[in-house]
mmCIF file with all atom_site columns, C-alpha atoms in Angstrom:
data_model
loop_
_atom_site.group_PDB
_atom_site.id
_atom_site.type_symbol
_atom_site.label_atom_id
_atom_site.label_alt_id
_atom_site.label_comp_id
_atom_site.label_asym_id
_atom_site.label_entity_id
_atom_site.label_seq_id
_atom_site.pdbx_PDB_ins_code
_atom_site.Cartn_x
_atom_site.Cartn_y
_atom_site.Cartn_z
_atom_site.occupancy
_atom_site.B_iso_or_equiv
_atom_site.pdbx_formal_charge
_atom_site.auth_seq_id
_atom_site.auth_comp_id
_atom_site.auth_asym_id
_atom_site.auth_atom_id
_atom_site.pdbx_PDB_model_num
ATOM 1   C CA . UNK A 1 1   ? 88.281 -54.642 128.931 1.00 0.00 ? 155 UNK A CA 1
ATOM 2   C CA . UNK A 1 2   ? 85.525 -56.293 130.961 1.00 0.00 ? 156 UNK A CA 1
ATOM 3   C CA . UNK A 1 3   ? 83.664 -55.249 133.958 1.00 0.00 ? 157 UNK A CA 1
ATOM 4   C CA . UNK A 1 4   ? 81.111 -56.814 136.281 1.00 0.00 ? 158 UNK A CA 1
ATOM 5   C CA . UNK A 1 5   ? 78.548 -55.458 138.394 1.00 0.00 ? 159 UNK A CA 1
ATOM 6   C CA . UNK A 1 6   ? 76.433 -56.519 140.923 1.00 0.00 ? 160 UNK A CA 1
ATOM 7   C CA . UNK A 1 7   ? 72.998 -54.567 140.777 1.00 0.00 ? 161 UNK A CA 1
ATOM 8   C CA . UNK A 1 8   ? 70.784 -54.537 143.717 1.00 0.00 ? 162 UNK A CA 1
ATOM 9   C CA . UNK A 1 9   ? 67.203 -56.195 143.591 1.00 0.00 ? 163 UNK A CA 1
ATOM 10  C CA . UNK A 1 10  ? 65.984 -52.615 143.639 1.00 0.00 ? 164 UNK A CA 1
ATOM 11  C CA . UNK A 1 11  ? 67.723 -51.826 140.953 1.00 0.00 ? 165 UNK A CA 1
ATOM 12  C CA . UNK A 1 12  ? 65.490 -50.522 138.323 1.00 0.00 ? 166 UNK A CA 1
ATOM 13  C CA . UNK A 1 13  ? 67.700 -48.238 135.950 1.00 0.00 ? 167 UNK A CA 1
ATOM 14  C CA . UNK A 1 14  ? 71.673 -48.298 135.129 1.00 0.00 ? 168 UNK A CA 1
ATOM 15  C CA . UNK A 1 15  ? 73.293 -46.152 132.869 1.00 0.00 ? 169 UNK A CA 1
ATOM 16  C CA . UNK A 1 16  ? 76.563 -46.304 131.226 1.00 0.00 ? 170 UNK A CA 1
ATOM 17  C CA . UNK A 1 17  ? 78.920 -42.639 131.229 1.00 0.00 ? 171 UNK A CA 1
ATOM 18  C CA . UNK A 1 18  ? 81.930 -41.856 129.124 1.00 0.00 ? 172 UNK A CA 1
ATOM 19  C CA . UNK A 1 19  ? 84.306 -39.797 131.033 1.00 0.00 ? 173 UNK A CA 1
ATOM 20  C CA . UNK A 1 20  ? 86.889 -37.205 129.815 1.00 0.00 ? 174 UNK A CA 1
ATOM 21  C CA . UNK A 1 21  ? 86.999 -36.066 125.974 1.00 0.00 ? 175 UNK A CA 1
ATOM 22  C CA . UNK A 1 22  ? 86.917 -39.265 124.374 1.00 0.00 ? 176 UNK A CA 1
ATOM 23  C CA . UNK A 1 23  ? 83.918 -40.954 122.770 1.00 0.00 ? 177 UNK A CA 1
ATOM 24  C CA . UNK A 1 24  ? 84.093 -44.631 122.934 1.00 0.00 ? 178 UNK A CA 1
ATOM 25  C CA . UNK A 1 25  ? 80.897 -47.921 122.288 1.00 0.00 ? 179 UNK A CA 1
ATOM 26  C CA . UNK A 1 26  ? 79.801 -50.327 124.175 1.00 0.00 ? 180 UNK A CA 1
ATOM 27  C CA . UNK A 1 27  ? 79.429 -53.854 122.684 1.00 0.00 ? 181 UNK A CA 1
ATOM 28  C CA . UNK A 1 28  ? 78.230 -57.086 124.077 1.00 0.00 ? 182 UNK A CA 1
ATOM 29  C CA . UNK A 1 29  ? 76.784 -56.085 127.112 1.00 0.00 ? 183 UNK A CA 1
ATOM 30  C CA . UNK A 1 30  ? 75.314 -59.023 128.515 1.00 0.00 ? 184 UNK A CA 1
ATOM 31  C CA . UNK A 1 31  ? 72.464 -58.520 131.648 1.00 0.00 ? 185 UNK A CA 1
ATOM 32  C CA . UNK A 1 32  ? 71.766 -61.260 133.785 1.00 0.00 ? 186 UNK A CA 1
ATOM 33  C CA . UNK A 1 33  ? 68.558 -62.137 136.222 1.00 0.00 ? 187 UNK A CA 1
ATOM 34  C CA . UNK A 1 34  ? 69.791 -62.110 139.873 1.00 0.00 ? 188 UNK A CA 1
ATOM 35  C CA . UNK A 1 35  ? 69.723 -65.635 141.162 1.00 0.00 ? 189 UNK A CA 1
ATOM 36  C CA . UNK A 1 36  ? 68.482 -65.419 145.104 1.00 0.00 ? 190 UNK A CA 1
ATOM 37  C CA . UNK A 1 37  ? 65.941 -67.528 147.193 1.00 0.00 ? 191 UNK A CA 1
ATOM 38  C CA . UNK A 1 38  ? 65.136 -66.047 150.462 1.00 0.00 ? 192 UNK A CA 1
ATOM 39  C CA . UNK A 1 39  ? 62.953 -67.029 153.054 1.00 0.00 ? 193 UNK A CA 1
ATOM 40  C CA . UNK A 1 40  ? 61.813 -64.888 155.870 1.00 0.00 ? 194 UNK A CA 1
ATOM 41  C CA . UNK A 1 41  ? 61.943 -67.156 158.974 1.00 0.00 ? 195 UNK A CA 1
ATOM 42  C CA . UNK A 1 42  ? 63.809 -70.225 160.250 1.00 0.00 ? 196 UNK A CA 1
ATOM 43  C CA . UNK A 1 43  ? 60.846 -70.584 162.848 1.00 0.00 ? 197 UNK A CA 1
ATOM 44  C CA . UNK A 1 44  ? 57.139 -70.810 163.685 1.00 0.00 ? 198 UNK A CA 1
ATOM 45  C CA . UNK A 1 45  ? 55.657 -70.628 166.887 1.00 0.00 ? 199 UNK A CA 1
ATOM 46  C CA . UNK A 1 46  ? 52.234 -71.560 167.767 1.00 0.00 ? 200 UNK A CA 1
ATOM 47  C CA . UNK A 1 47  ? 52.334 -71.118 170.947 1.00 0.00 ? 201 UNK A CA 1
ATOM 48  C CA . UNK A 1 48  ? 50.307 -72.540 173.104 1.00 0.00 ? 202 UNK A CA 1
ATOM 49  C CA . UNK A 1 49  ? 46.743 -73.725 172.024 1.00 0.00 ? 203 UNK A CA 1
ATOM 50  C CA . UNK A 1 50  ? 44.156 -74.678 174.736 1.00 0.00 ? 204 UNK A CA 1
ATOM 51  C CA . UNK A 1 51  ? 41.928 -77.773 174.139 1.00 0.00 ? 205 UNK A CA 1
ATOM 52  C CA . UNK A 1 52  ? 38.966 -76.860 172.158 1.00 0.00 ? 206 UNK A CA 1
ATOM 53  C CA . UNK A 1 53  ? 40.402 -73.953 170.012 1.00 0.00 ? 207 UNK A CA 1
ATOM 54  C CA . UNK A 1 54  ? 42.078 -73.784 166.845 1.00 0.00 ? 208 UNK A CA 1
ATOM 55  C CA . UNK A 1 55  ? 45.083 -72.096 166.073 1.00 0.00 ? 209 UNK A CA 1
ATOM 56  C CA . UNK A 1 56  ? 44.951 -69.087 163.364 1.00 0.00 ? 210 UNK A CA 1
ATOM 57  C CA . UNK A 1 57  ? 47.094 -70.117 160.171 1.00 0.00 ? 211 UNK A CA 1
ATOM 58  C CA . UNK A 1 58  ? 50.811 -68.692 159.711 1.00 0.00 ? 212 UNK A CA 1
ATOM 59  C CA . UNK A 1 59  ? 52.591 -67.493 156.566 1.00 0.00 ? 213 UNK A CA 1
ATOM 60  C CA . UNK A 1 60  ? 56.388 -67.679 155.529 1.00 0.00 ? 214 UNK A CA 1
ATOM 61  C CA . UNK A 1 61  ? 57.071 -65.026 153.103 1.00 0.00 ? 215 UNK A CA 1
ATOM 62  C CA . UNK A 1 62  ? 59.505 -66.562 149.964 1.00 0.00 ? 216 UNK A CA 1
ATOM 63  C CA . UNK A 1 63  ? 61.248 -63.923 147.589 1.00 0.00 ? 217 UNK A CA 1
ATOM 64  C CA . UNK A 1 64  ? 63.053 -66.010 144.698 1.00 0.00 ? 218 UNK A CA 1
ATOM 65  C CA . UNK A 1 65  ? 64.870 -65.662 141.336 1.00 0.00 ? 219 UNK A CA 1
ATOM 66  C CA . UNK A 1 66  ? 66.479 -67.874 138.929 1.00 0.00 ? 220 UNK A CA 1
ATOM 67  C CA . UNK A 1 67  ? 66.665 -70.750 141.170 1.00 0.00 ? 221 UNK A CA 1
ATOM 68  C CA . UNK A 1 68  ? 68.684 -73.744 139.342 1.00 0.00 ? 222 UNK A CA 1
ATOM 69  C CA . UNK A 1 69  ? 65.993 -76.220 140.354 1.00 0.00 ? 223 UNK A CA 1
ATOM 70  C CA . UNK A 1 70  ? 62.297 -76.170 141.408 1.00 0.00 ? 224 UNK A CA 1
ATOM 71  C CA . UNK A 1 71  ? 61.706 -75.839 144.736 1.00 0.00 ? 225 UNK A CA 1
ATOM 72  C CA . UNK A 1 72  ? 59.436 -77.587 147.086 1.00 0.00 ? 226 UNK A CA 1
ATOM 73  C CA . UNK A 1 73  ? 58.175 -77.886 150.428 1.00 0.00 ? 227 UNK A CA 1
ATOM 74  C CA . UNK A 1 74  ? 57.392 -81.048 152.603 1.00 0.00 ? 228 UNK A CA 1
ATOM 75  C CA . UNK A 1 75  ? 56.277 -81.496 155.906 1.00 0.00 ? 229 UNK A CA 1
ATOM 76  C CA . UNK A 1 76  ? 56.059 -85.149 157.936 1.00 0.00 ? 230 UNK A CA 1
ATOM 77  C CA . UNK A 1 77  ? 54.106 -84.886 160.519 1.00 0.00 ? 231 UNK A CA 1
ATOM 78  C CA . UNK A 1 78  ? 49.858 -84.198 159.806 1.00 0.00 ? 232 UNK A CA 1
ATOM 79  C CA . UNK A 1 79  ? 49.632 -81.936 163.237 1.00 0.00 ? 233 UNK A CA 1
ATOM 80  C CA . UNK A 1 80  ? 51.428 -79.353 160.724 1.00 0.00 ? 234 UNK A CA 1
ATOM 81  C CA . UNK A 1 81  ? 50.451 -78.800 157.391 1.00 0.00 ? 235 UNK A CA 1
ATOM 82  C CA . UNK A 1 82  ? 51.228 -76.733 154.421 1.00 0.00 ? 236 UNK A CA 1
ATOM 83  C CA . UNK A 1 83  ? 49.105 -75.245 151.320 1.00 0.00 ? 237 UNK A CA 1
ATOM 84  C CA . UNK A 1 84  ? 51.590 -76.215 148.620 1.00 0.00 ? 238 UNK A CA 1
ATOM 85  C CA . UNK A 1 85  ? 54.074 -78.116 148.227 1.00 0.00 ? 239 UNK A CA 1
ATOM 86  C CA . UNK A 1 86  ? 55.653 -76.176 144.289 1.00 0.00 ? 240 UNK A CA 1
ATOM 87  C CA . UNK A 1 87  ? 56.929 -73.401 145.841 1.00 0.00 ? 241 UNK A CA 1
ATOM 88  C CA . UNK A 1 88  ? 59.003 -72.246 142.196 1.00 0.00 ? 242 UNK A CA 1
ATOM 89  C CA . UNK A 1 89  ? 60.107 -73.757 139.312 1.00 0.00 ? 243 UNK A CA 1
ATOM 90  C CA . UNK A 1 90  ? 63.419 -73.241 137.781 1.00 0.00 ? 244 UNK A CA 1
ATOM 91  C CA . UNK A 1 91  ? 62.607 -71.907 134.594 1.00 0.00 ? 245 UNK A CA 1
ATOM 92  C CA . UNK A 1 92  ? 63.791 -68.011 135.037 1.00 0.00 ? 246 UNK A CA 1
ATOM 93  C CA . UNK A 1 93  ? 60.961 -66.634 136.738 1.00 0.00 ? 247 UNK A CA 1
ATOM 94  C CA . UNK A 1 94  ? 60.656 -64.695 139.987 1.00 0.00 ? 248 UNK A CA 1
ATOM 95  C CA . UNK A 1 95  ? 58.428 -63.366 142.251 1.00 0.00 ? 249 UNK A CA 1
ATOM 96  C CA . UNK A 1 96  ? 57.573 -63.519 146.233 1.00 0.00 ? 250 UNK A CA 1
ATOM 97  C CA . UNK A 1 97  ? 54.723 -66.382 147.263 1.00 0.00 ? 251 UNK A CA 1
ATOM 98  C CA . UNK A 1 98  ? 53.487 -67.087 150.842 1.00 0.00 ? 252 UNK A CA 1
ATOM 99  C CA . UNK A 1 99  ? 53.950 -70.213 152.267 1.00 0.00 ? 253 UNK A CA 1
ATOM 100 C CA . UNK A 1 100 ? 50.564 -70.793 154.689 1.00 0.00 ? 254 UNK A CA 1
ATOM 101 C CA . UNK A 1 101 ? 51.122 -72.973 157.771 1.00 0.00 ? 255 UNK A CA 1
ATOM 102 C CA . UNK A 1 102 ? 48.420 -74.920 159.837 1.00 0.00 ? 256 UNK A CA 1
ATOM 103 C CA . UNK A 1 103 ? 48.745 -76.073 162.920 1.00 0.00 ? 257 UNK A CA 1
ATOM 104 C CA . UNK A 1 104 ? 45.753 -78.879 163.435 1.00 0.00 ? 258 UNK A CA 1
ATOM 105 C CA . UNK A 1 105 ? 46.265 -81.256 166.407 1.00 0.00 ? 259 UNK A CA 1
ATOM 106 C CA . UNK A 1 106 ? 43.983 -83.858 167.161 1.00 0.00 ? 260 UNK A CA 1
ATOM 107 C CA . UNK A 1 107 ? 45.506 -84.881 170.763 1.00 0.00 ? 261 UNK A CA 1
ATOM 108 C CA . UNK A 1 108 ? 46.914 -83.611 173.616 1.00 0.00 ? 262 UNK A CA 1
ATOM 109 C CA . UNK A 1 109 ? 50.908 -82.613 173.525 1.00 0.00 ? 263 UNK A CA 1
ATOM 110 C CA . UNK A 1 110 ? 53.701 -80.521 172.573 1.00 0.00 ? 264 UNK A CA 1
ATOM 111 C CA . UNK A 1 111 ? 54.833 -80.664 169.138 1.00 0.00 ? 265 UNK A CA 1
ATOM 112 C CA . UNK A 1 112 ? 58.003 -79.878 166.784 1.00 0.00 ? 266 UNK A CA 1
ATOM 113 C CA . UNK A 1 113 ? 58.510 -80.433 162.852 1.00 0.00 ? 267 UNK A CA 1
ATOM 114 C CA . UNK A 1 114 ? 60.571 -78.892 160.437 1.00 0.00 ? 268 UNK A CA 1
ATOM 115 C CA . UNK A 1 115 ? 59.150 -77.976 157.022 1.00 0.00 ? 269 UNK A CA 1
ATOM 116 C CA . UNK A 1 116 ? 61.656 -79.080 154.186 1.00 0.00 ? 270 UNK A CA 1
ATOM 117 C CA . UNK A 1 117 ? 62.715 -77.624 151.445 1.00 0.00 ? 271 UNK A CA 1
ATOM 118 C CA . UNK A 1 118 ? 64.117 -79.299 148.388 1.00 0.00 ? 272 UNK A CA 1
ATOM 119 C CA . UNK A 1 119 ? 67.713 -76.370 148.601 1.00 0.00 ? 273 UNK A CA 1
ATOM 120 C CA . UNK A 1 120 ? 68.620 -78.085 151.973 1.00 0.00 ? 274 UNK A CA 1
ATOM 121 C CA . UNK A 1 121 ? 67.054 -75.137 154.141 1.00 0.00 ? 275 UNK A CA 1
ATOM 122 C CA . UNK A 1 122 ? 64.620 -76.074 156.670 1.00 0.00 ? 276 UNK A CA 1
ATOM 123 C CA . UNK A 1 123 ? 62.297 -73.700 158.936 1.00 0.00 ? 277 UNK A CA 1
ATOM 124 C CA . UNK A 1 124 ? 60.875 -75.448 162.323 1.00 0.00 ? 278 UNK A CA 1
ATOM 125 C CA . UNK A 1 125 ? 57.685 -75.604 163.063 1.00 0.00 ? 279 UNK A CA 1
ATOM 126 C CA . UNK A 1 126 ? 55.898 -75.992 166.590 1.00 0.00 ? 280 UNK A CA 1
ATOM 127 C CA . UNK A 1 127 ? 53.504 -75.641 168.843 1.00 0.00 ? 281 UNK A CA 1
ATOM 128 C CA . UNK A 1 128 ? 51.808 -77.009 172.418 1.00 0.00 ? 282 UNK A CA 1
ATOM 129 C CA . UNK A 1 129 ? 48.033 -78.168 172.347 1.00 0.00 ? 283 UNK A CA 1
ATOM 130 C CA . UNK A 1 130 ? 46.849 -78.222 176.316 1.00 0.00 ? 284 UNK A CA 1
ATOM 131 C CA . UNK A 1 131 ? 43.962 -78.922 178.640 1.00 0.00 ? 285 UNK A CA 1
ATOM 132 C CA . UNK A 1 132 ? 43.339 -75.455 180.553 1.00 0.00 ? 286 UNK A CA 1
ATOM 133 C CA . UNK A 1 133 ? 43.214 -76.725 184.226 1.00 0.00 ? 287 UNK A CA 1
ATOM 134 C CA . UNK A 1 134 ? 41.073 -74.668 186.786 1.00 0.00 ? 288 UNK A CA 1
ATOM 135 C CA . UNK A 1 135 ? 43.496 -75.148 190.193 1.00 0.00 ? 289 UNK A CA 1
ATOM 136 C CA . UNK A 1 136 ? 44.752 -72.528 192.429 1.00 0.00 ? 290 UNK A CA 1
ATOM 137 C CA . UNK A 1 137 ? 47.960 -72.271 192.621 1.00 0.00 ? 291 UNK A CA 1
ATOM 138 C CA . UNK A 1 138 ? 49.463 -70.897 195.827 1.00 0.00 ? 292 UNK A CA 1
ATOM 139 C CA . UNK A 1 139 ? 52.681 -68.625 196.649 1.00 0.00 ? 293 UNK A CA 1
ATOM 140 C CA . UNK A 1 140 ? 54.424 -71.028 199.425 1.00 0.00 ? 294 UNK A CA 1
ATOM 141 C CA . UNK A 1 141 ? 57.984 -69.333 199.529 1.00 0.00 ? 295 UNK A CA 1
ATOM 142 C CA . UNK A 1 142 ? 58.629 -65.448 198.561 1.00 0.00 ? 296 UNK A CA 1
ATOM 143 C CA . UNK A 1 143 ? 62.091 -64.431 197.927 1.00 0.00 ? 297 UNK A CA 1
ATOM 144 C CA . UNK A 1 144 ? 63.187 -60.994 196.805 1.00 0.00 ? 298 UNK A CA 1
ATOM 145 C CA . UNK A 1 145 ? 64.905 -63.322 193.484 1.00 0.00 ? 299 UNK A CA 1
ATOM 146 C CA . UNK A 1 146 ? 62.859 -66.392 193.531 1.00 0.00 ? 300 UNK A CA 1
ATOM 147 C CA . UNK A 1 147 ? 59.167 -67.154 194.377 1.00 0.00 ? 301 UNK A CA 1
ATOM 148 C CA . UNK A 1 148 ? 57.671 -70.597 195.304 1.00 0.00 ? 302 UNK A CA 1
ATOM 149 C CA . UNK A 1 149 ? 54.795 -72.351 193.558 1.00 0.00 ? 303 UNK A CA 1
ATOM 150 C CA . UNK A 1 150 ? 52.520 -74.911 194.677 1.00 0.00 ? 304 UNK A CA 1
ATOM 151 C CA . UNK A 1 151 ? 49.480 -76.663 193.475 1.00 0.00 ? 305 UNK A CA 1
ATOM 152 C CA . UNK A 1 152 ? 47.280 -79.357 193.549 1.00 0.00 ? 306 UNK A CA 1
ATOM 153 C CA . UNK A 1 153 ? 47.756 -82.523 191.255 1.00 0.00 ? 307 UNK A CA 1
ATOM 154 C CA . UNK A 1 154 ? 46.321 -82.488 188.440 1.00 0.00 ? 308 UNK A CA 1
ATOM 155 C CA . UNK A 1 155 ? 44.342 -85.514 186.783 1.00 0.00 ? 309 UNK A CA 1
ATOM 156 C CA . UNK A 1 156 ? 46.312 -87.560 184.327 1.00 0.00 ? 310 UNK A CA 1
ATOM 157 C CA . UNK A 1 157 ? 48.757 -84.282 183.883 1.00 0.00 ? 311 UNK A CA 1
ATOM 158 C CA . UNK A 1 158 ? 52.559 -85.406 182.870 1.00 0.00 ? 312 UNK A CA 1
ATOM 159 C CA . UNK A 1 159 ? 53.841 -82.087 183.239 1.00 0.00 ? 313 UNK A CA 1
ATOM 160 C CA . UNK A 1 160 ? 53.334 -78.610 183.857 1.00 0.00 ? 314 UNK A CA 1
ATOM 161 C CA . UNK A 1 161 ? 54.074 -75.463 181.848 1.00 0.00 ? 315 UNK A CA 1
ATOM 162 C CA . UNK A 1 162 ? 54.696 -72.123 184.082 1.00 0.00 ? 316 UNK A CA 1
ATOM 163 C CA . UNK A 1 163 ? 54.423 -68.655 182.210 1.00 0.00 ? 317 UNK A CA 1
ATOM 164 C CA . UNK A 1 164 ? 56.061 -65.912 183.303 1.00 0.00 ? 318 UNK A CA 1
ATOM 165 C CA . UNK A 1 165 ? 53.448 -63.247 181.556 1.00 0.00 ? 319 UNK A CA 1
ATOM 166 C CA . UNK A 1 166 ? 55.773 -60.127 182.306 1.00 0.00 ? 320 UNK A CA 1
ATOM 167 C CA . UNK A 1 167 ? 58.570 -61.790 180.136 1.00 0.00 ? 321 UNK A CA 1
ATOM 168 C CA . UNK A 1 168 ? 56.634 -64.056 177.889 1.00 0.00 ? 322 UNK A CA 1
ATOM 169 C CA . UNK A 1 169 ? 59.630 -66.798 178.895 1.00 0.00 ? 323 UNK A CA 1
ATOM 170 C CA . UNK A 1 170 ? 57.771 -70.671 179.885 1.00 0.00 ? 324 UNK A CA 1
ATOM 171 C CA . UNK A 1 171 ? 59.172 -73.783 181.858 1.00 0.00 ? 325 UNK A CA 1
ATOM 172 C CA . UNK A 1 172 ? 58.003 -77.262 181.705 1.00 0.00 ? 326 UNK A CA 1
ATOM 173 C CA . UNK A 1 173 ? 58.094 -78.717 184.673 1.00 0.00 ? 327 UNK A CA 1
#
């Protein structure tokens, strides 16, 4: 008869066990590498980047084996970049490589990407470069749900972005 089984990727040592009082061989016992690819985020976050600073590089973690084709990486847009575009080739090998991820804007904005990979899966990429604005912003209505905001205009500003720093949670207004 045949049997297959589906090892772990921690797997390190198998053995094979005759049971009751008979002695018996094994013959063409065929081992195969694992075929997996799997990357460790669908999503980067930059956050939010203030005029004049730089944003610290992020990584994306790939684990892969026996892939059927190389794999690649692309980005479109140059506010987001990547450090290599081979990611693995198809040719039985395995390992884990990081994937670093700049985030380099050159104007004002908020900004969204994806980073494209040649098996179809994508992982999106963004992040908000701002002007920090000096303005005092007043309570003007303070509910025991709700609270009021108001502020003064600020020059050549097309919206505003309100952070709630207890919860982390922003809105663009």
């Amino acid at each position: 008869g045949t049997a297959t089984v589906e090892l772990s990727r921690e797997t390190r040592t198998f053995r094979f066990v005759y049971s009751g009082n008979f002695a018996g061989d094994f013959s063409n016992i065929k081992i195969t590498q694992a075929s997996y690819l799997e990357i460790t985020t669908d999503e980067i976050d930059f956050g939010v980047i203030e005029e004049g600073n730089s944003a610290p590089n992020k990584s994306i973690k790939i684990d892969y084996s026996a892939i059927e084709n190389n794999l690649t990486a692309s980005v479109s847009t140059e506010v987001f970049s990547i450090d290599k575009t081979n990611i693995a080739s198809a040719d039985c090998s395995y390992g884990t490589t990081a994937l670093n991820v700049s985030f380099k804007p050159t104007q004002l904005g908020i900004f969204s990407d994806e980073i494209a990979f040649s098996n179809g899966t994508t992982v999106v990429v963004k992040g908000e470069y701002s002007r920090r604005i000096n303005t005092e912003l007043r309570i003007v209505n303070d509910k025991y749900t709700s609270i009021g905001l108001a502020w003064d205009k600020v020059p050549d500003a097309t919206a505003y972005r309100i952070v709630n720093n207890t919860t982390g949670l922003s809105y663009l207004v």
